[in-house]
């Protein structure tokens, strides 16, 4: 039996407590300890039971307790202070939005399939979502004009539990949005805002919800509403759930529906940032709207959209990028493309590495790359890997010129540091350290913190971690029906004083979670040294269909049950933000063992770093560029092996040697006061030199300065005067595309084998044929650099050449190459479409080489 009429019962808050409702519906509580203290004080036990969900807590706390608090002078004084700080944060930002863009329109829309924001909103699976959540939090702190768009999953990602034999099982808890910090967006007449998206020519109603992340609005799309048939209501049921077709439907809702939702809300973005390729259809919908409403051709609309779109790729392996069979795309887009003004085969070409290959599947990453002004990986090494992966999109360019740059990820430090470390930073870095955009100056004040205070603070965090792990382990055993004796023994695992190694991540096989356990006998000797004990805490989920990953978990569980490991190796179930927070805040050493170069970034090590932990990691992801001997350790020297068995043997031996000979001795090398000074200096160095770089404030500011502001300016220029510049650019592009076959380097006028003294310049001259194109349509460059042993460019730079003569249609271009270093160098000449006209100099994929 189902109810005919539905209604919500909301807490009846006394007038002087009404501000709690507003505070509870803003995720500031997820990184503000003072706000958490308010709810903790209201009912400590209930706060824990609610998994730190203030909206649910307000619905469960007794009316008697609310009335009591309303007359509690101490509580009301604390609430008044916290509410004042909260309102000041929202209304008095340190940076005004006008400082970013002046009078011109500037609005960023950030699209992502998942957002990891807080424990009580389980709509994320891992690093991609956590990164997206931290991006929004820093955008809020920096007051960047940004909104975000995602999907509101009824079941989210799975919860993990283990059988007695250690095998991972999955459950999908139901999200009750009425008891979460999310609200439906309503029109002025009180009705919910809904938009419609066609799924195989069937109209699907999509409801829009809002989550406030400080100053940032996150709009979430939901198909689980009554007008839709059951199969279409399930589109937003599970994150990454279902088959290929379900994934395509989700990405249509996110991309096309997301753009329509912003339009329905009256939000006009000047920049779209696609976090991974899941939202690539947003570019098509923006083109569609410009065609239908502004009368632009597909080409002119594409110029506007491409110039104002940014794409971030996170996946360093081809299998991690969504692709769909052409027939599946046809079923969903054959009618849609008619509105775009192109035929279906042209659409398929945008999603293929080789547009002429009719058998190639349609790739979302390829579509995003072709329709973005800027594309980037999430670490320096990942940018390099991505350029190799996607070179076929720009087949005429050498791999080093592929236009995929990198902006290394960062973390939102206030979210991820312990309460104790946050208080320490507030004392010595200033009360506003978390919002200060001048992070380098702020973090250099770490030297003001006395070593003893830094160490004692970290020791308290380790003690809290041990207590947390024991409590979690007891609960795990109770759920499995363990014996009383087993439960009692669980309360004795770990030591508050022992060197604690943390490892927590997705249990994909390339992350090699069992590398530390490759020689159990040697590990047992290391962990059980009575004078220098070591302990290991692990957590992580394998994908529900990844049996190899599940086997790794099972192997660790079996080892942890052996008597020699029972007290020193613990695996925590259901890896989530709360587990991560406790692990990174209390571990002494953060271990990361991916197989290079398969880790895109790996931000968990940054979270540990900000808490004073030291990193021991393969030179992969962020650690490849961050590693310094005076603040951590590296496994290997950046080698890439063809034989994985040999690699694992070598690097596991390296891991044991580092632990036995360097790490453990340094941790236990204590002074008379019991402080390991060498260890503490490494902690201090990491905080001072790395945290200012590997945080999301720096990351978001980099996106702002390199991508958001230039793209927004370009968008505004193209939209002026009824899109005159966009139409002109489309015509020019057509001229370039049809005339490029006539472009050639007729001759490079130079002698080979010259010797040029350091400090002088080498004159470069080339004769260029342009056919129907004019000199202003192209950029001619000398492409030069140091040569490798085979005559290839080991490094390269470019310098523009100027047109100096016209000899009956053959143009002479001339310039000079600086010779500042000695060695073996070379150069060639290339012609590209005019750089002055394009936001992305490689957008047309055209180049002619000498």
GROMACS .gro file of N, CA and C in nm, residues 607-688:
model
  246
  607UNK      N    1   4.664   1.489   0.133
  607UNK     CA    2   4.585   1.503   0.255
  607UNK      C    3   4.669   1.465   0.377
  608UNK      N    4   4.746   1.356   0.364
  608UNK     CA    5   4.835   1.316   0.472
  608UNK      C    6   4.942   1.422   0.495
  609UNK      N    7   4.998   1.473   0.386
  609UNK     CA    8   5.102   1.576   0.394
  609UNK      C    9   5.055   1.695   0.476
  610UNK      N   10   4.932   1.744   0.451
  610UNK     CA   11   4.881   1.861   0.521
  610UNK      C   12   4.862   1.836   0.670
  611UNK      N   13   4.858   1.709   0.710
  611UNK     CA   14   4.849   1.673   0.852
  611UNK      C   15   4.985   1.643   0.913
  612UNK      N   16   5.091   1.665   0.837
  612UNK     CA   17   5.225   1.642   0.890
  612UNK      C   18   5.277   1.503   0.866
  613UNK      N   19   5.205   1.418   0.792
  613UNK     CA   20   5.255   1.285   0.759
  613UNK      C   21   5.362   1.295   0.650
  614UNK      N   22   5.447   1.194   0.645
  614UNK     CA   23   5.548   1.185   0.539
  614UNK      C   24   5.503   1.083   0.436
  615UNK      N   25   5.543   1.105   0.311
  615UNK     CA   26   5.501   1.019   0.202
  615UNK      C   27   5.612   0.924   0.160
  616UNK      N   28   5.573   0.799   0.134
  616UNK     CA   29   5.658   0.699   0.069
  616UNK      C   30   5.580   0.648  -0.050
  617UNK      N   31   5.627   0.682  -0.170
  617UNK     CA   32   5.545   0.654  -0.288
  617UNK      C   33   5.632   0.628  -0.409
  618UNK      N   34   5.574   0.551  -0.502
  618UNK     CA   35   5.630   0.542  -0.636
  618UNK      C   36   5.634   0.682  -0.697
  619UNK      N   37   5.731   0.707  -0.784
  619UNK     CA   38   5.737   0.835  -0.853
  619UNK      C   39   5.634   0.837  -0.965
  620UNK      N   40   5.511   0.858  -0.922
  620UNK     CA   41   5.397   0.858  -1.014
  620UNK      C   42   5.300   0.966  -0.968
  621UNK      N   43   5.213   1.012  -1.060
  621UNK     CA   44   5.117   1.114  -1.022
  621UNK      C   45   5.184   1.238  -0.966
  622UNK      N   46   5.126   1.293  -0.861
  622UNK     CA   47   5.178   1.418  -0.803
  622UNK      C   48   5.315   1.400  -0.741
  623UNK      N   49   5.345   1.281  -0.688
  623UNK     CA   50   5.472   1.262  -0.617
  623UNK      C   51   5.590   1.267  -0.714
  624UNK      N   52   5.567   1.240  -0.842
  624UNK     CA   53   5.674   1.248  -0.941
  624UNK      C   54   5.729   1.390  -0.949
  625UNK      N   55   5.645   1.490  -0.928
  625UNK     CA   56   5.692   1.628  -0.934
  625UNK      C   57   5.715   1.689  -0.796
  626UNK      N   58   5.658   1.628  -0.692
  626UNK     CA   59   5.667   1.687  -0.558
  626UNK      C   60   5.782   1.631  -0.475
  627UNK      N   61   5.830   1.511  -0.510
  627UNK     CA   62   5.927   1.442  -0.424
  627UNK      C   63   6.052   1.525  -0.398
  628UNK      N   64   6.087   1.535  -0.270
  628UNK     CA   65   6.213   1.592  -0.224
  628UNK      C   66   6.267   1.502  -0.114
  629UNK      N   67   6.396   1.483  -0.114
  629UNK     CA   68   6.456   1.393  -0.014
  629UNK      C   69   6.431   1.439   0.128
  630UNK      N   70   6.416   1.570   0.147
  630UNK     CA   71   6.405   1.620   0.284
  630UNK      C   72   6.261   1.626   0.334
  631UNK      N   73   6.165   1.565   0.259
  631UNK     CA   74   6.029   1.559   0.313
  631UNK      C   75   5.957   1.430   0.277
  632UNK      N   76   6.030   1.325   0.240
  632UNK     CA   77   5.967   1.197   0.210
  632UNK      C   78   6.061   1.104   0.138
  633UNK      N   79   6.005   0.993   0.089
  633UNK     CA   80   6.087   0.891   0.024
  633UNK      C   81   6.020   0.847  -0.107
  634UNK      N   82   6.103   0.800  -0.199
  634UNK     CA   83   6.055   0.754  -0.329
  634UNK      C   84   6.091   0.608  -0.350
  635UNK      N   85   5.996   0.533  -0.407
  635UNK     CA   86   6.022   0.395  -0.449
  635UNK      C   87   6.073   0.398  -0.593
  636UNK      N   88   6.195   0.356  -0.614
  636UNK     CA   89   6.252   0.353  -0.747
  636UNK      C   90   6.294   0.491  -0.794
  637UNK      N   91   6.328   0.498  -0.922
  637UNK     CA   92   6.376   0.624  -0.981
  637UNK      C   93   6.296   0.661  -1.104
  638UNK      N   94   6.171   0.619  -1.109
  638UNK     CA   95   6.086   0.653  -1.222
  638UNK      C   96   6.095   0.555  -1.336
  639UNK      N   97   6.143   0.433  -1.309
  639UNK     CA   98   6.155   0.334  -1.416
  639UNK      C   99   6.016   0.284  -1.458
  640UNK      N  100   6.006   0.243  -1.584
  640UNK     CA  101   5.886   0.177  -1.634
  640UNK      C  102   5.929   0.039  -1.683
  641UNK      N  103   5.870  -0.066  -1.627
  641UNK     CA  104   5.909  -0.205  -1.656
  641UNK      C  105   5.809  -0.268  -1.752
  642UNK      N  106   5.860  -0.354  -1.837
  642UNK     CA  107   5.773  -0.433  -1.923
  642UNK      C  108   5.723  -0.558  -1.851
  643UNK      N  109   5.808  -0.615  -1.765
  643UNK     CA  110   5.774  -0.736  -1.689
  643UNK      C  111   5.728  -0.695  -1.549
  644UNK      N  112   5.599  -0.707  -1.524
  644UNK     CA  113   5.543  -0.661  -1.396
  644UNK      C  114   5.589  -0.746  -1.279
  645UNK      N  115   5.613  -0.874  -1.302
  645UNK     CA  116   5.659  -0.960  -1.193
  645UNK      C  117   5.797  -0.917  -1.145
  646UNK      N  118   5.885  -0.889  -1.241
  646UNK     CA  119   6.019  -0.841  -1.205
  646UNK      C  120   6.008  -0.706  -1.134
  647UNK      N  121   5.923  -0.618  -1.187
  647UNK     CA  122   5.905  -0.486  -1.125
  647UNK      C  123   5.859  -0.499  -0.980
  648UNK      N  124   5.759  -0.583  -0.956
  648UNK     CA  125   5.706  -0.597  -0.820
  648UNK      C  126   5.811  -0.656  -0.726
  649UNK      N  127   5.891  -0.749  -0.774
  649UNK     CA  128   5.997  -0.805  -0.690
  649UNK      C  129   6.098  -0.698  -0.652
  650UNK      N  130   6.143  -0.621  -0.752
  650UNK     CA  131   6.245  -0.519  -0.726
  650UNK      C  132   6.191  -0.411  -0.633
  651UNK      N  133   6.069  -0.362  -0.662
  651UNK     CA  134   6.018  -0.249  -0.583
  651UNK      C  135   5.971  -0.291  -0.445
  652UNK      N  136   5.930  -0.415  -0.428
  652UNK     CA  137   5.898  -0.460  -0.292
  652UNK      C  138   6.025  -0.469  -0.208
  653UNK      N  139   6.136  -0.514  -0.268
  653UNK     CA  140   6.263  -0.518  -0.196
  653UNK      C  141   6.307  -0.376  -0.160
  654UNK      N  142   6.289  -0.283  -0.253
  654UNK     CA  143   6.322  -0.143  -0.227
  654UNK      C  144   6.237  -0.089  -0.111
  655UNK      N  145   6.110  -0.128  -0.110
  655UNK     CA  146   6.019  -0.085  -0.004
  655UNK      C  147   6.066  -0.135   0.132
  656UNK      N  148   6.098  -0.263   0.142
  656UNK     CA  149   6.146  -0.318   0.269
  656UNK      C  150   6.277  -0.253   0.312
  657UNK      N  151   6.367  -0.233   0.217
  657UNK     CA  152   6.497  -0.173   0.251
  657UNK      C  153   6.481  -0.032   0.305
  658UNK      N  154   6.394   0.047   0.241
  658UNK     CA  155   6.372   0.183   0.289
  658UNK      C  156   6.313   0.183   0.430
  659UNK      N  157   6.217   0.097   0.454
  659UNK     CA  158   6.156   0.091   0.586
  659UNK      C  159   6.259   0.048   0.691
  660UNK      N  160   6.335  -0.055   0.662
  660UNK     CA  161   6.427  -0.110   0.761
  660UNK      C  162   6.547  -0.020   0.787
  661UNK      N  163   6.599   0.042   0.679
  661UNK     CA  164   6.727   0.111   0.691
  661UNK      C  165   6.716   0.261   0.709
  662UNK      N  166   6.604   0.321   0.667
  662UNK     CA  167   6.592   0.466   0.677
  662UNK      C  168   6.472   0.512   0.759
  663UNK      N  169   6.354   0.463   0.723
  663UNK     CA  170   6.232   0.521   0.778
  663UNK      C  171   6.213   0.486   0.925
  664UNK      N  172   6.216   0.356   0.956
  664UNK     CA  173   6.195   0.315   1.095
  664UNK      C  174   6.305   0.370   1.186
  665UNK      N  175   6.434   0.362   1.150
  665UNK     CA  176   6.538   0.420   1.237
  665UNK      C  177   6.518   0.570   1.260
  666UNK      N  178   6.480   0.645   1.156
  666UNK     CA  179   6.461   0.789   1.174
  666UNK      C  180   6.346   0.818   1.269
  667UNK      N  181   6.238   0.742   1.260
  667UNK     CA  182   6.122   0.765   1.346
  667UNK      C  183   6.157   0.740   1.492
  668UNK      N  184   6.239   0.640   1.517
  668UNK     CA  185   6.271   0.604   1.656
  668UNK      C  186   6.402   0.665   1.706
  669UNK      N  187   6.461   0.754   1.628
  669UNK     CA  188   6.582   0.824   1.674
  669UNK      C  189   6.537   0.944   1.756
  670UNK      N  190   6.530   0.928   1.888
  670UNK     CA  191   6.469   1.028   1.976
  670UNK      C  192   6.574   1.101   2.060
  671UNK      N  193   6.542   1.227   2.092
  671UNK     CA  194   6.623   1.304   2.183
  671UNK      C  195   6.581   1.276   2.326
  672UNK      N  196   6.642   1.348   2.418
  672UNK     CA  197   6.611   1.330   2.560
  672UNK      C  198   6.465   1.361   2.591
  673UNK      N  199   6.403   1.446   2.510
  673UNK     CA  200   6.263   1.483   2.531
  673UNK      C  201   6.167   1.390   2.459
  674UNK      N  202   6.220   1.284   2.396
  674UNK     CA  203   6.136   1.188   2.327
  674UNK      C  204   6.090   1.232   2.190
  675UNK      N  205   6.146   1.341   2.138
  675UNK     CA  206   6.103   1.392   2.008
  675UNK      C  207   6.201   1.348   1.899
  676UNK      N  208   6.152   1.292   1.789
  676UNK     CA  209   6.239   1.253   1.677
  676UNK      C  210   6.268   1.375   1.589
  677UNK      N  211   6.375   1.447   1.619
  677UNK     CA  212   6.399   1.576   1.553
  677UNK      C  213   6.414   1.563   1.402
  678UNK      N  214   6.483   1.460   1.355
  678UNK     CA  215   6.500   1.443   1.211
  678UNK      C  216   6.366   1.423   1.141
  679UNK      N  217   6.279   1.345   1.204
  679UNK     CA  218   6.145   1.320   1.148
  679UNK      C  219   6.063   1.449   1.146
  680UNK      N  220   6.069   1.524   1.257
  680UNK     CA  221   5.990   1.647   1.267
  680UNK      C  222   6.036   1.750   1.164
  681UNK      N  223   6.165   1.755   1.138
  681UNK     CA  224   6.213   1.850   1.036
  681UNK      C  225   6.161   1.814   0.898
  682UNK      N  226   6.149   1.684   0.869
  682UNK     CA  227   6.088   1.644   0.742
  682UNK      C  228   5.940   1.685   0.739
  683UNK      N  229   5.870   1.669   0.851
  683UNK     CA  230   5.732   1.714   0.859
  683UNK      C  231   5.722   1.863   0.828
  684UNK      N  232   5.807   1.941   0.893
  684UNK     CA  233   5.803   2.086   0.877
  684UNK      C  234   5.834   2.127   0.732
  685UNK      N  235   5.933   2.061   0.673
  685UNK     CA  236   5.971   2.093   0.535
  685UNK      C  237   5.856   2.065   0.439
  686UNK      N  238   5.788   1.952   0.459
  686UNK     CA  239   5.674   1.920   0.373
  686UNK      C  240   5.563   2.022   0.386
  687UNK      N  241   5.532   2.063   0.509
  687UNK     CA  242   5.427   2.162   0.531
  687UNK      C  243   5.465   2.296   0.469
  688UNK      N  244   5.590   2.335   0.482
  688UNK     CA  245   5.633   2.466   0.435
  688UNK      C  246   5.644   2.473   0.283
   0.00000   0.00000   0.00000
